[in-house]
Short mmCIF file of C-alpha atoms and ligand atoms in Angstrom, two decimals:
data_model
loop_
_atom_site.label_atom_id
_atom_site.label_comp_id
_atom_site.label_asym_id
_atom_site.label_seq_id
_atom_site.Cartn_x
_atom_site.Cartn_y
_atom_site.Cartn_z
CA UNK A 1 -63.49 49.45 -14.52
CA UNK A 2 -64.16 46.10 -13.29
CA UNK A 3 -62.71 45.33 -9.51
CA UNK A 4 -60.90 42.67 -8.26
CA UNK A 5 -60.99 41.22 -5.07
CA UNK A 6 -57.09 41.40 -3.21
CA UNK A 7 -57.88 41.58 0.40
CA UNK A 8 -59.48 38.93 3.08
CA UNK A 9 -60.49 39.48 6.31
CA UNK A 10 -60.61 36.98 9.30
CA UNK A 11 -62.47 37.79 12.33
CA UNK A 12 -60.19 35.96 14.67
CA UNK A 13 -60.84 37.45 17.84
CA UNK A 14 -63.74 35.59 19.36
CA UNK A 15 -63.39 33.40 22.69
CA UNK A 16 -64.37 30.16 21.33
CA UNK A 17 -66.47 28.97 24.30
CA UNK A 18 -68.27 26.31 22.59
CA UNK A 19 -64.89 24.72 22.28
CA UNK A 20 -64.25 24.39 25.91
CA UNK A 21 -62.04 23.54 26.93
CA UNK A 22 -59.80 22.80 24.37
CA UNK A 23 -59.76 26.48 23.72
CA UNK A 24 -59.65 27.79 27.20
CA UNK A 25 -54.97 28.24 26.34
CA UNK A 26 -55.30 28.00 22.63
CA UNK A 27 -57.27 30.22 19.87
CA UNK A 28 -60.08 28.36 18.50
CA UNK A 29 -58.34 29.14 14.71
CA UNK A 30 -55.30 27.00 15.91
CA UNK A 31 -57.38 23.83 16.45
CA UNK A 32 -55.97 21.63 13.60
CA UNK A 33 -57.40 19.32 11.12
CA UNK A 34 -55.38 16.52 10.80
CA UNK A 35 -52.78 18.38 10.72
CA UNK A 36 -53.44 22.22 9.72
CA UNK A 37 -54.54 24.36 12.17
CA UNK A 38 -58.46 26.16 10.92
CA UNK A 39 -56.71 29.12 9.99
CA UNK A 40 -54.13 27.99 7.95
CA UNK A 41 -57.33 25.85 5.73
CA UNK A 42 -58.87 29.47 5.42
CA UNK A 43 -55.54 31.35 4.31
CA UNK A 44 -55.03 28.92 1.61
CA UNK A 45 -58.55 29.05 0.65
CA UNK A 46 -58.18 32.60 0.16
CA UNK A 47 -55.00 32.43 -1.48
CA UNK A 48 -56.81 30.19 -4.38
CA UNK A 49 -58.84 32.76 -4.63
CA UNK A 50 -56.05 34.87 -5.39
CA UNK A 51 -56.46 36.98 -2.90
CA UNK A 52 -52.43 38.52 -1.56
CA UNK A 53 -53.68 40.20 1.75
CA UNK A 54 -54.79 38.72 4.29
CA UNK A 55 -56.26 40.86 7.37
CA UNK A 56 -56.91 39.35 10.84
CA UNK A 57 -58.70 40.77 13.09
CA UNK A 58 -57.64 39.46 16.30
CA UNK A 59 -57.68 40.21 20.41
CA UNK A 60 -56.70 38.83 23.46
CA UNK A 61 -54.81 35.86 23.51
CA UNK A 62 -54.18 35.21 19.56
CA UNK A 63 -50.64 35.61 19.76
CA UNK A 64 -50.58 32.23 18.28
CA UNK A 65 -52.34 33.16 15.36
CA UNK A 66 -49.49 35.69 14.01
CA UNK A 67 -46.98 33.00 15.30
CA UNK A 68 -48.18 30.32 12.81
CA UNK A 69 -47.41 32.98 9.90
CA UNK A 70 -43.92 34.36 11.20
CA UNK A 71 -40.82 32.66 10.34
CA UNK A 72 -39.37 30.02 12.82
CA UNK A 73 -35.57 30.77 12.72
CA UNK A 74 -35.05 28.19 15.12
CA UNK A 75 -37.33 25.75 14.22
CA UNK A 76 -36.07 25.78 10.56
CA UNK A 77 -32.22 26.10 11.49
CA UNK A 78 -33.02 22.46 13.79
CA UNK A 79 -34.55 21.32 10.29
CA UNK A 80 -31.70 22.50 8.14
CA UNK A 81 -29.27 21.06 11.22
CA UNK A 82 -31.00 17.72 11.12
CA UNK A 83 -31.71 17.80 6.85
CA UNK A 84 -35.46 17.51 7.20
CA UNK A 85 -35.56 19.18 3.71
CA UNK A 86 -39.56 17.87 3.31
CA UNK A 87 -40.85 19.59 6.28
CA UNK A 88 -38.84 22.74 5.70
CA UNK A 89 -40.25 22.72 2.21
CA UNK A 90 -43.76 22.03 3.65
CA UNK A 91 -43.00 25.15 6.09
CA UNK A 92 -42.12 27.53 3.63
CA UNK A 93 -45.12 26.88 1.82
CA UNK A 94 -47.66 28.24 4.47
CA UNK A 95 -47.51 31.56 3.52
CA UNK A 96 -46.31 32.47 -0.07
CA UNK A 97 -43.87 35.28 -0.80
CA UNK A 98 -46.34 37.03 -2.75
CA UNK A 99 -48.80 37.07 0.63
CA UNK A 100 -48.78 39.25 3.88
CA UNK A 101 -50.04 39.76 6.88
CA UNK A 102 -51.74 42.84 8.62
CA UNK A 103 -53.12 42.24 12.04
CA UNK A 104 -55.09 44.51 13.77
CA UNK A 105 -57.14 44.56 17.59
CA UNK A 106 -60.36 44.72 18.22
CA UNK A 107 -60.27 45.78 21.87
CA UNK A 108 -63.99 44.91 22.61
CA UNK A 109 -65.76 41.97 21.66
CA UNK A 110 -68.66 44.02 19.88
CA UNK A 111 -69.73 41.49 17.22
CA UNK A 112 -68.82 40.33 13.99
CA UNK A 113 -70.25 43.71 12.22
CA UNK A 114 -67.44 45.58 14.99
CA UNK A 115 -65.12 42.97 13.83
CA UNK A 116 -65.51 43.63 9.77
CA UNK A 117 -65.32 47.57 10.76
CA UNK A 118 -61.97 47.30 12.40
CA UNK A 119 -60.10 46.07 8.86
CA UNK A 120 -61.94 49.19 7.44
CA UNK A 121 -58.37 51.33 7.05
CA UNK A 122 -56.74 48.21 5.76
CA UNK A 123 -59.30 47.23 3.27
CA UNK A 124 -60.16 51.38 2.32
CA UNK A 125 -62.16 51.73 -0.83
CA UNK A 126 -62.37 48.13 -2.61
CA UNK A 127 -63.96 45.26 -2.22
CA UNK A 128 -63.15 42.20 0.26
CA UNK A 129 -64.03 38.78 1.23
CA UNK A 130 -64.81 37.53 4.87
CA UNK A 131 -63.49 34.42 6.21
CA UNK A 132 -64.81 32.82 9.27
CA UNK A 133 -62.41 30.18 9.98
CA UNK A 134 -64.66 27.86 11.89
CA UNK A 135 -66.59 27.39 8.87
CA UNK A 136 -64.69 24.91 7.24
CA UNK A 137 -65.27 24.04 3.68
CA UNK A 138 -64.56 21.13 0.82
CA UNK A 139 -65.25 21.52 -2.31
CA UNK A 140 -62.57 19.07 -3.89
CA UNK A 141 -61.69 22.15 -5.94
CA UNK A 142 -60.17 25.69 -5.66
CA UNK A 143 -62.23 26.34 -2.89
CA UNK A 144 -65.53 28.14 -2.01
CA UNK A 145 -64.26 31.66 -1.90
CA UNK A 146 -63.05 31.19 -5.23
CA UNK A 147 -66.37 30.47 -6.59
CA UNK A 148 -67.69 33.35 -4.99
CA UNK A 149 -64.83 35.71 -6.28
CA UNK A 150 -65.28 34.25 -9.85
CA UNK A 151 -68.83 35.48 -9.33
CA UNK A 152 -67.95 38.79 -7.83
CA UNK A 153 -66.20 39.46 -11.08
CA UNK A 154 -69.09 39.05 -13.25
CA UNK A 155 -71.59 40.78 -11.08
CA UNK A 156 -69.11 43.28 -9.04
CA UNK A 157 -71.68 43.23 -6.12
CA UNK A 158 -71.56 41.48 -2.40
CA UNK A 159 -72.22 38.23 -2.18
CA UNK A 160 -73.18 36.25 0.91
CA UNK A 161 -72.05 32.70 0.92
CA UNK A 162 -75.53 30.34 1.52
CA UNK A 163 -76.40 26.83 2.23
CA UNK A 164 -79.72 25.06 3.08
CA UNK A 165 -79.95 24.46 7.15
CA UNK A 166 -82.57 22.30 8.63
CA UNK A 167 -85.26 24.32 9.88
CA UNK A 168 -85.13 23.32 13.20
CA UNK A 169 -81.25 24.82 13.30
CA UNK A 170 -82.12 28.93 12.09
CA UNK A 171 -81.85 30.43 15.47
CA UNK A 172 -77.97 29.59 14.76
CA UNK A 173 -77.59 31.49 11.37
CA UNK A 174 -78.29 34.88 9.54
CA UNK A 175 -81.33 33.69 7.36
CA UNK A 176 -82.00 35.10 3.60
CA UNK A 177 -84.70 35.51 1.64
CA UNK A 178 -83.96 35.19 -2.06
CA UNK A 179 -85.35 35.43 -5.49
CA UNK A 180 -83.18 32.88 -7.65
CA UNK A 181 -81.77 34.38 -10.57
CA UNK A 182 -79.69 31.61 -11.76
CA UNK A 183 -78.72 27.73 -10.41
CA UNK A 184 -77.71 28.23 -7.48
CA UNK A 185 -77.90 32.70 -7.53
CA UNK A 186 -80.27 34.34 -5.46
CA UNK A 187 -81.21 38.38 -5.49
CA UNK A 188 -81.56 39.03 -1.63
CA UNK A 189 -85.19 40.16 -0.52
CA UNK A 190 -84.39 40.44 3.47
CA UNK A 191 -81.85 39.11 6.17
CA UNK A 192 -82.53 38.79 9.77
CA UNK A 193 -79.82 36.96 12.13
CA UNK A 194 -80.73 33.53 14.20
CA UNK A 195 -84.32 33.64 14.03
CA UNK A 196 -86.37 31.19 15.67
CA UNK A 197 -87.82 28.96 13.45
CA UNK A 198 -91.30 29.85 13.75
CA UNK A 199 -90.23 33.62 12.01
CA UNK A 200 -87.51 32.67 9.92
CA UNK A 201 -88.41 33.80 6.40
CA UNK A 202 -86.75 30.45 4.84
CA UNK A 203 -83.38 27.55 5.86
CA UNK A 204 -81.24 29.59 4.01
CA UNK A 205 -78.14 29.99 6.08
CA UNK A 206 -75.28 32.60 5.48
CA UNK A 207 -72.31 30.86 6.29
CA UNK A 208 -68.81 31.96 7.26
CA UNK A 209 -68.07 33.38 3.29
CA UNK A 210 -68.90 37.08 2.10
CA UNK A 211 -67.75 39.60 -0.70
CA UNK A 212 -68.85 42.81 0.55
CA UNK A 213 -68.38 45.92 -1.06
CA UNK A 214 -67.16 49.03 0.81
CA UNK A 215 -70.19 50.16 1.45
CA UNK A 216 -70.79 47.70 3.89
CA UNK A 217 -68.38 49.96 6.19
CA UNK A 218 -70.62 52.84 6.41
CA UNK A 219 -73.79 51.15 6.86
CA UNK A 220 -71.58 49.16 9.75
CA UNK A 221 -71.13 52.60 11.44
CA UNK A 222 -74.83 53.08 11.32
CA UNK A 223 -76.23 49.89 12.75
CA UNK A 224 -77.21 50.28 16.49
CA UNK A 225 -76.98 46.72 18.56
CA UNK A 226 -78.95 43.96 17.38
CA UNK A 227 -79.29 40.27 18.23
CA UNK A 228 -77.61 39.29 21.65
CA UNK A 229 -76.71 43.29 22.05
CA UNK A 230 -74.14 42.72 19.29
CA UNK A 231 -73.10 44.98 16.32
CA UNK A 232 -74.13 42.85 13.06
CA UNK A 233 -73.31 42.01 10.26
CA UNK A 234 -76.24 40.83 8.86
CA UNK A 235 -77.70 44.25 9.77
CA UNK A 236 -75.43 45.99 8.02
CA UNK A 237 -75.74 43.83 5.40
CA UNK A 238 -80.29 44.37 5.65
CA UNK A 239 -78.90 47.95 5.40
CA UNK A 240 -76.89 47.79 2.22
CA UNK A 241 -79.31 45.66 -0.28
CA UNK A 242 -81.51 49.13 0.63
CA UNK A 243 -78.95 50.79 -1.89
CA UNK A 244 -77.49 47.74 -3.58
CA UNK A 245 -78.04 44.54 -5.28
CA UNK A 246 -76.58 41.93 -3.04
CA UNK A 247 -76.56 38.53 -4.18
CA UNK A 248 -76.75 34.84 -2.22
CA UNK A 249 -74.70 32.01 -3.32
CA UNK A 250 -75.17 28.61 -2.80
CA UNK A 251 -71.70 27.21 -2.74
CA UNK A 252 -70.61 23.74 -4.06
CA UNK A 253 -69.03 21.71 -1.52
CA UNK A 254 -69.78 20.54 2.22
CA UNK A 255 -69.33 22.35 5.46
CA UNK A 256 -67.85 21.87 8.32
CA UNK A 257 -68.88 23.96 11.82
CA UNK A 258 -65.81 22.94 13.56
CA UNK A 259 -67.06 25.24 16.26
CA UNK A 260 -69.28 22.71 17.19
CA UNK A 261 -67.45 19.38 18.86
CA UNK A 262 -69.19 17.41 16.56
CA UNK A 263 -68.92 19.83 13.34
CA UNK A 264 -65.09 19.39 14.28
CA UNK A 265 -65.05 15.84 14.70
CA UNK A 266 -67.15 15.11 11.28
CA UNK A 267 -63.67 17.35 9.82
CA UNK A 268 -61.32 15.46 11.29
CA UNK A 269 -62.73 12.42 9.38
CA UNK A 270 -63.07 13.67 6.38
CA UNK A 271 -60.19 15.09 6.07
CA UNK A 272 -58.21 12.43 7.60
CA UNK A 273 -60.23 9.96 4.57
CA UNK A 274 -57.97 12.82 1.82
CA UNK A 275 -55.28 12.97 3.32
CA UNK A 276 -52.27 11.72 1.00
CA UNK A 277 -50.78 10.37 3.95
CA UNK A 278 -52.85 8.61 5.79
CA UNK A 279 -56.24 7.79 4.10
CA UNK A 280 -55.60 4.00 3.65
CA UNK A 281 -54.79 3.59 6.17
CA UNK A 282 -57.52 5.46 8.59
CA UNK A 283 -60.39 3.80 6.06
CA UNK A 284 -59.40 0.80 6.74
CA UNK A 285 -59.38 1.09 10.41
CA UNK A 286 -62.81 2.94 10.22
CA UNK A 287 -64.26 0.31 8.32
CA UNK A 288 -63.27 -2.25 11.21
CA UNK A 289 -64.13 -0.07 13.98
CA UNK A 290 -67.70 0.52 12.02
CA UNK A 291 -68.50 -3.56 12.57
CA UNK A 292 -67.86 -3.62 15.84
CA UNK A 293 -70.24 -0.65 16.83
C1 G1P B 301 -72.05 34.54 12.35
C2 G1P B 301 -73.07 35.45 11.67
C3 G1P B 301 -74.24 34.64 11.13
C4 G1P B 301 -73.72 33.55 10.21
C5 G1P B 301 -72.68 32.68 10.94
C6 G1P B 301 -72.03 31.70 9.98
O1 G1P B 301 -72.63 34.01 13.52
O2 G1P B 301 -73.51 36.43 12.60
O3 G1P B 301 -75.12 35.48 10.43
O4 G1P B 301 -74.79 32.75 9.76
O5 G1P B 301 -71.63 33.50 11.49
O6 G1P B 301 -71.13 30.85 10.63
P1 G1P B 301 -71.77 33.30 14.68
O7 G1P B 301 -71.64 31.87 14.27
O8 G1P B 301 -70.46 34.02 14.74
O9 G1P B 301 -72.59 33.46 15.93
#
């Protein structure tokens, strides 16, 4: 029987200290673009994806995070009060009736392999995508995880999310090694997170997009600390291709690290140059405010 994939999970809980210190009150997730916060952007990628269940994994001061999914009652009662019917409208359509929520802790920051493991009894026996929410991604389409679960559905196997870094930038990413199968498909040979680049077996850079299997749980209980004393994923994931094919995708689309300042700023203007509302007017001003630089 072929699988499906129904759940996502976002790792949520990290400090987001190369946001400072715009994130030293607010979670990193609730930085907008425009005019979404980063987490809402992933949600509705997943929901494209037509995934229902969405999974955060959060910590510490998040509480903002379940916040943005919870109903306002007063907020919406000032916009019934006042007849803002648009922005009620645009309110209820942030989270679907069809979608929930689970939340769950993870009381130590132990890495993003820790992180995956602590959806484990949510997600149980079936696969699941991974959504790292500072990864931001176009694709002037349904979306990148969509791709990938369109994939997963021909090949029910994981499927790391990949994209072509410069060299010089490896020590930031887990790195692949791949033998391409098809366009853009790659059969994974090895894995190794943020090498230099001196040892980095290629610039091919996972980025914040997996399937995984549940498998990947197991081998998660089995990997000892790795890079930066952390429990990873990409080990876990070196771990699994041992008994499984696992498969490298090079999405269509660009990416934004909106963990990085200027990853986040590069959003903000792209974005800003699609959005209904304002892109005349904001490519107008930036092609004045180009000519005077
Ligand atoms: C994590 C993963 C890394 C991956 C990256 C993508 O690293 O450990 O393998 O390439 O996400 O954004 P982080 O950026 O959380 O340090």
């Amino acid at each position: 029987m072929t699988k499906k994939v129904t759940k996502a999970v976002f790792p949520v809980a990290g400090l987001g200290t190369r946001s400072l210190p715009a994130t030293k009150a607010v979670a990193k997730e609730m930085l907008p673009v425009v005019d979404k916060p980063l987490i809402q952007y992933a949600v509705e990628e997943a929901i494209a994806a037509g995934i229902d269940t969405m999974i955060f994994v959060t910590g510490r001061n998040k509480d903002s995070i379940p916040n943005h999914f919870d109903k306002s009652y007063e907020l919406e009662k000032e916009l019934e009060k006042s007849g803002k019917t648009e922005l009620l409208k645009m309110l209820h359509e942030l989270l679907p009736a069809h979608v929930s929520c689970v939340f769950v802790r993870q009381g130590q920051a132990l890495g993003l392999g820790h992180a995956v493991h602590c959806a484990k009894p949510i997600v149980g026996d079936e696969p699941f995508a991974v959504i790292l929410p500072d990864d931001l991604i176009e694709d002037g389409n349904r979306g990148c995880m969509k791709q990938m679960v369109e994939l997963f559905e021909q090949q029910q196997c994981s499927i790391l999310g990949v994209e072509r870094v410069d060299p010089k930038e490896t020590h930031k990413y887990g790195i692949v090694e791949h033998n391409e199968t098809a366009p853009g498909v790659g059969q994974l040979k090895s894995i190794v997170e943020k090498p230099k680049p001196e040892v980095a077996p290629s610039n091919i850079a996972v980025v914040g997009r997996y399937v995984l299997t549940p498998a990947i749980f197991e081998k998660i209980e089995t990997t000892g600390r790795g890079t930066g004393g952390e429990i990873q994923l990409t080990d876990a994931i070196a771990a699994l291709m041992q008994d499984e094919q696992v498969l490298s995708y090079e999405f269509k689309g660009n990416r934004y690290d909106c963990g990085s300042k200027f990853g986040f700023l590069l959003a903000n203007v792209e974005y800003g140059l699609l959005h209904p509302e304002i892109k005349a007017e904001f490519a107008d001003y930036l092609k004045q405010r180009v000519e005077k630089i």
